[in-house]
Tab-separated table of C-alpha atoms in Angstrom:
chain	number	residue	atom	x	y	z
A	1	UNK	CA	50.932	128.793	118.331
A	2	UNK	CA	47.390	128.936	116.179
A	3	UNK	CA	47.546	127.483	113.145
A	4	UNK	CA	45.247	129.006	109.740
A	5	UNK	CA	44.779	128.037	106.304
A	6	UNK	CA	43.512	131.279	105.554
A	7	UNK	CA	43.506	134.752	107.114
A	8	UNK	CA	42.541	138.406	105.690
A	9	UNK	CA	42.668	141.682	107.821
A	10	UNK	CA	43.287	145.176	106.381
A	11	UNK	CA	47.457	146.030	106.399
A	12	UNK	CA	49.926	148.209	108.314
A	13	UNK	CA	52.113	149.811	106.522
A	14	UNK	CA	55.913	150.411	107.453
A	15	UNK	CA	57.452	152.499	104.362
A	16	UNK	CA	60.760	151.605	106.170
A	17	UNK	CA	63.833	149.928	104.579
A	18	UNK	CA	65.790	148.046	105.996
A	19	UNK	CA	63.873	147.389	109.320
A	20	UNK	CA	66.364	145.528	111.588
A	21	UNK	CA	65.785	142.445	114.612
A	22	UNK	CA	67.200	145.594	117.405
A	23	UNK	CA	64.521	148.543	115.617
A	24	UNK	CA	61.812	145.486	115.864
A	25	UNK	CA	62.074	144.477	119.311
A	26	UNK	CA	65.678	145.813	121.276
A	27	UNK	CA	68.033	144.512	123.315
A	28	UNK	CA	66.922	145.824	126.406
A	29	UNK	CA	64.036	143.160	125.880
A	30	UNK	CA	65.848	140.443	124.929
A	31	UNK	CA	65.647	139.381	129.309
A	32	UNK	CA	62.636	136.875	128.938
A	33	UNK	CA	61.568	133.817	127.202
A	34	UNK	CA	57.782	134.295	127.824
A	35	UNK	CA	55.893	135.248	124.447
A	36	UNK	CA	53.470	136.399	125.774
A	37	UNK	CA	53.829	140.151	126.468
A	38	UNK	CA	56.405	140.946	123.988
A	39	UNK	CA	53.987	142.872	121.734
A	40	UNK	CA	54.271	146.042	123.804
A	41	UNK	CA	57.553	146.046	123.608
A	42	UNK	CA	57.714	145.730	119.499
A	43	UNK	CA	58.616	148.881	117.330
A	44	UNK	CA	59.222	150.743	120.889
A	45	UNK	CA	61.819	153.314	119.541
A	46	UNK	CA	59.255	154.060	117.638
A	47	UNK	CA	55.996	153.947	119.147
A	48	UNK	CA	56.773	155.401	122.506
A	49	UNK	CA	58.662	159.220	122.816
A	50	UNK	CA	60.464	159.652	125.725
A	51	UNK	CA	58.080	161.261	128.086
A	52	UNK	CA	56.951	156.755	127.441
A	53	UNK	CA	53.834	158.478	125.403
A	54	UNK	CA	52.417	156.866	122.698
A	55	UNK	CA	54.404	158.451	119.074
A	56	UNK	CA	50.432	159.656	116.952
A	57	UNK	CA	52.424	159.378	114.106
A	58	UNK	CA	53.429	155.977	114.616
A	59	UNK	CA	51.784	153.665	112.837
A	60	UNK	CA	50.409	150.965	114.984
A	61	UNK	CA	49.805	153.813	117.412
A	62	UNK	CA	47.271	155.299	114.803
A	63	UNK	CA	43.528	153.457	115.931
A	64	UNK	CA	42.489	153.099	112.371
A	65	UNK	CA	45.469	150.601	112.373
A	66	UNK	CA	43.754	148.204	115.429
A	67	UNK	CA	43.436	144.360	114.802
A	68	UNK	CA	45.033	144.448	111.550
A	69	UNK	CA	46.788	141.292	111.447
A	70	UNK	CA	48.900	141.931	108.041
A	71	UNK	CA	52.190	144.295	107.360
A	72	UNK	CA	53.424	145.569	105.074
A	73	UNK	CA	57.425	146.708	105.182
A	74	UNK	CA	59.899	148.332	102.777
A	75	UNK	CA	62.626	146.355	101.028
A	76	UNK	CA	65.012	144.222	103.653
A	77	UNK	CA	62.803	143.583	106.791
A	78	UNK	CA	63.899	142.588	109.590
A	79	UNK	CA	67.765	142.154	109.060
A	80	UNK	CA	70.628	142.421	111.179
A	81	UNK	CA	70.773	139.781	114.703
A	82	UNK	CA	69.003	136.831	115.267
A	83	UNK	CA	66.256	137.143	117.722
A	84	UNK	CA	63.839	135.215	117.904
A	85	UNK	CA	62.107	137.982	120.355
A	86	UNK	CA	60.752	139.933	117.060
A	87	UNK	CA	58.517	137.237	115.537
A	88	UNK	CA	57.418	136.862	118.832
A	89	UNK	CA	57.084	140.331	119.660
A	90	UNK	CA	55.312	140.556	116.154
A	91	UNK	CA	52.471	137.788	116.726
A	92	UNK	CA	51.830	139.291	120.547
A	93	UNK	CA	50.904	142.117	118.508
A	94	UNK	CA	49.113	140.622	116.506
A	95	UNK	CA	50.054	140.409	113.297
A	96	UNK	CA	50.630	136.629	111.866
A	97	UNK	CA	52.346	137.736	108.215
A	98	UNK	CA	54.197	139.794	107.174
A	99	UNK	CA	54.337	141.198	103.115
A	100	UNK	CA	58.211	142.958	101.391
A	101	UNK	CA	59.632	142.579	98.145
A	102	UNK	CA	62.647	141.538	100.564
A	103	UNK	CA	62.756	139.434	104.092
A	104	UNK	CA	66.162	138.327	105.857
A	105	UNK	CA	67.162	134.649	105.415
A	106	UNK	CA	67.143	134.061	109.397
A	107	UNK	CA	64.322	136.189	110.167
A	108	UNK	CA	62.136	134.631	107.502
A	109	UNK	CA	63.326	130.549	109.099
A	110	UNK	CA	62.717	132.233	112.606
A	111	UNK	CA	58.852	133.535	112.127
A	112	UNK	CA	58.347	130.616	109.890
A	113	UNK	CA	59.710	128.692	112.764
A	114	UNK	CA	56.960	130.578	114.985
A	115	UNK	CA	54.093	130.778	113.337
A	116	UNK	CA	54.194	134.505	111.710
A	117	UNK	CA	53.939	134.152	107.732
A	118	UNK	CA	56.328	135.614	105.443
A	119	UNK	CA	56.256	137.005	101.817
A	120	UNK	CA	58.001	138.022	99.679
A	121	UNK	CA	56.491	139.024	96.491
A	122	UNK	CA	57.801	142.354	93.534
A	123	UNK	CA	58.594	145.101	94.854
A	124	UNK	CA	56.350	147.024	92.608
A	125	UNK	CA	53.328	145.121	94.246
A	126	UNK	CA	54.302	145.694	97.717
A	127	UNK	CA	54.251	149.391	97.027
A	128	UNK	CA	51.042	148.734	95.288
A	129	UNK	CA	49.520	146.647	98.249
A	130	UNK	CA	51.262	149.890	99.982
A	131	UNK	CA	48.897	152.458	98.389
A	132	UNK	CA	45.116	150.519	99.461
A	133	UNK	CA	45.848	149.509	103.336
A	134	UNK	CA	42.268	149.633	103.877
A	135	UNK	CA	42.185	146.997	101.201
A	136	UNK	CA	41.195	143.391	102.907
A	137	UNK	CA	43.369	140.795	101.734
A	138	UNK	CA	42.872	137.426	102.339
A	139	UNK	CA	46.229	135.529	102.410
A	140	UNK	CA	45.366	131.654	101.523
A	141	UNK	CA	47.942	129.646	103.309
A	142	UNK	CA	47.519	125.957	101.561
A	143	UNK	CA	47.428	128.116	97.835
A	144	UNK	CA	50.234	129.836	98.289
A	145	UNK	CA	48.519	133.048	96.720
A	146	UNK	CA	47.521	136.759	98.353
A	147	UNK	CA	44.692	138.210	96.856
A	148	UNK	CA	43.098	141.486	96.341
A	149	UNK	CA	39.923	142.479	96.671
A	150	UNK	CA	39.326	143.259	93.157
A	151	UNK	CA	40.677	140.354	92.296
A	152	UNK	CA	44.484	140.293	91.253
A	153	UNK	CA	46.004	137.650	93.087
A	154	UNK	CA	49.509	137.255	94.181
A	155	UNK	CA	51.452	133.620	94.145
A	156	UNK	CA	54.258	133.545	97.028
A	157	UNK	CA	56.600	130.989	97.565
A	158	UNK	CA	56.775	128.692	100.855
A	159	UNK	CA	58.203	125.422	101.094
A	160	UNK	CA	55.981	121.745	101.473
A	161	UNK	CA	57.041	121.758	105.124
A	162	UNK	CA	56.763	125.340	106.517
A	163	UNK	CA	53.458	124.943	104.682
A	164	UNK	CA	52.528	122.120	106.309
A	165	UNK	CA	53.680	123.851	109.624
A	166	UNK	CA	51.519	126.644	109.696
A	167	UNK	CA	48.634	125.318	108.393
A	168	UNK	CA	48.278	122.102	110.891
A	169	UNK	CA	49.683	125.428	113.952
A	170	UNK	CA	52.701	123.185	115.221
A	171	UNK	CA	56.073	123.943	115.698
A	172	UNK	CA	58.901	121.605	114.229
A	173	UNK	CA	58.921	119.674	117.593
A	174	UNK	CA	55.057	119.951	117.643
A	175	UNK	CA	55.178	118.079	113.655
A	176	UNK	CA	57.494	115.427	114.908
A	177	UNK	CA	55.416	115.076	118.384
A	178	UNK	CA	52.364	114.643	116.146
A	179	UNK	CA	53.855	111.714	114.109
A	180	UNK	CA	54.840	110.100	117.755
A	181	UNK	CA	52.937	107.002	117.012
A	182	UNK	CA	54.522	106.377	112.988
A	183	UNK	CA	57.451	107.542	114.932
A	184	UNK	CA	57.239	104.195	117.270
A	185	UNK	CA	55.509	101.837	114.722
A	186	UNK	CA	59.136	102.907	112.130
A	187	UNK	CA	61.038	102.614	115.574
A	188	UNK	CA	59.711	98.494	115.934
A	189	UNK	CA	59.981	97.117	112.637
A	190	UNK	CA	63.225	98.173	112.094
A	191	UNK	CA	64.785	97.313	115.851
A	192	UNK	CA	67.657	94.743	116.140
């Protein structure tokens, strides 16, 4: 997992609402514990036609969306069953942030644990951003802000612990391991 303070990218837009985790990564691809390679199965049933060829109208198959790392999604993104494979697949697809007016709590938690930033903004603001997907958005994790080229600034909620983990590029265990000297010092000072 790599950390980031700021991220600047144009966006991929998926206007659909209620995109659940089975649409993000279908259950038939959950047999692995490897994170690498899951991106090819992200949105599998929308990205690929029955004969295995790319669906040309799907956003992630359109050439102008290649390399974009921010997803602007419809309301209630990531609903459905809990599966860490969903943020793994999105991160492997190249995404670093999801922006929506509603993101399911379990998906949000799984995303934050895996270096994918879920940003919740007002519905009107998300719709405004969706109208201009080619604008370079800047996400500042330290300031908890999303900025547009024309100077608009959208503050977003992010708890301090998740913010620290994103900035340092660590998960919960990595955070603790990074504090091993402090933990050992405390343990030695308070040994009975």
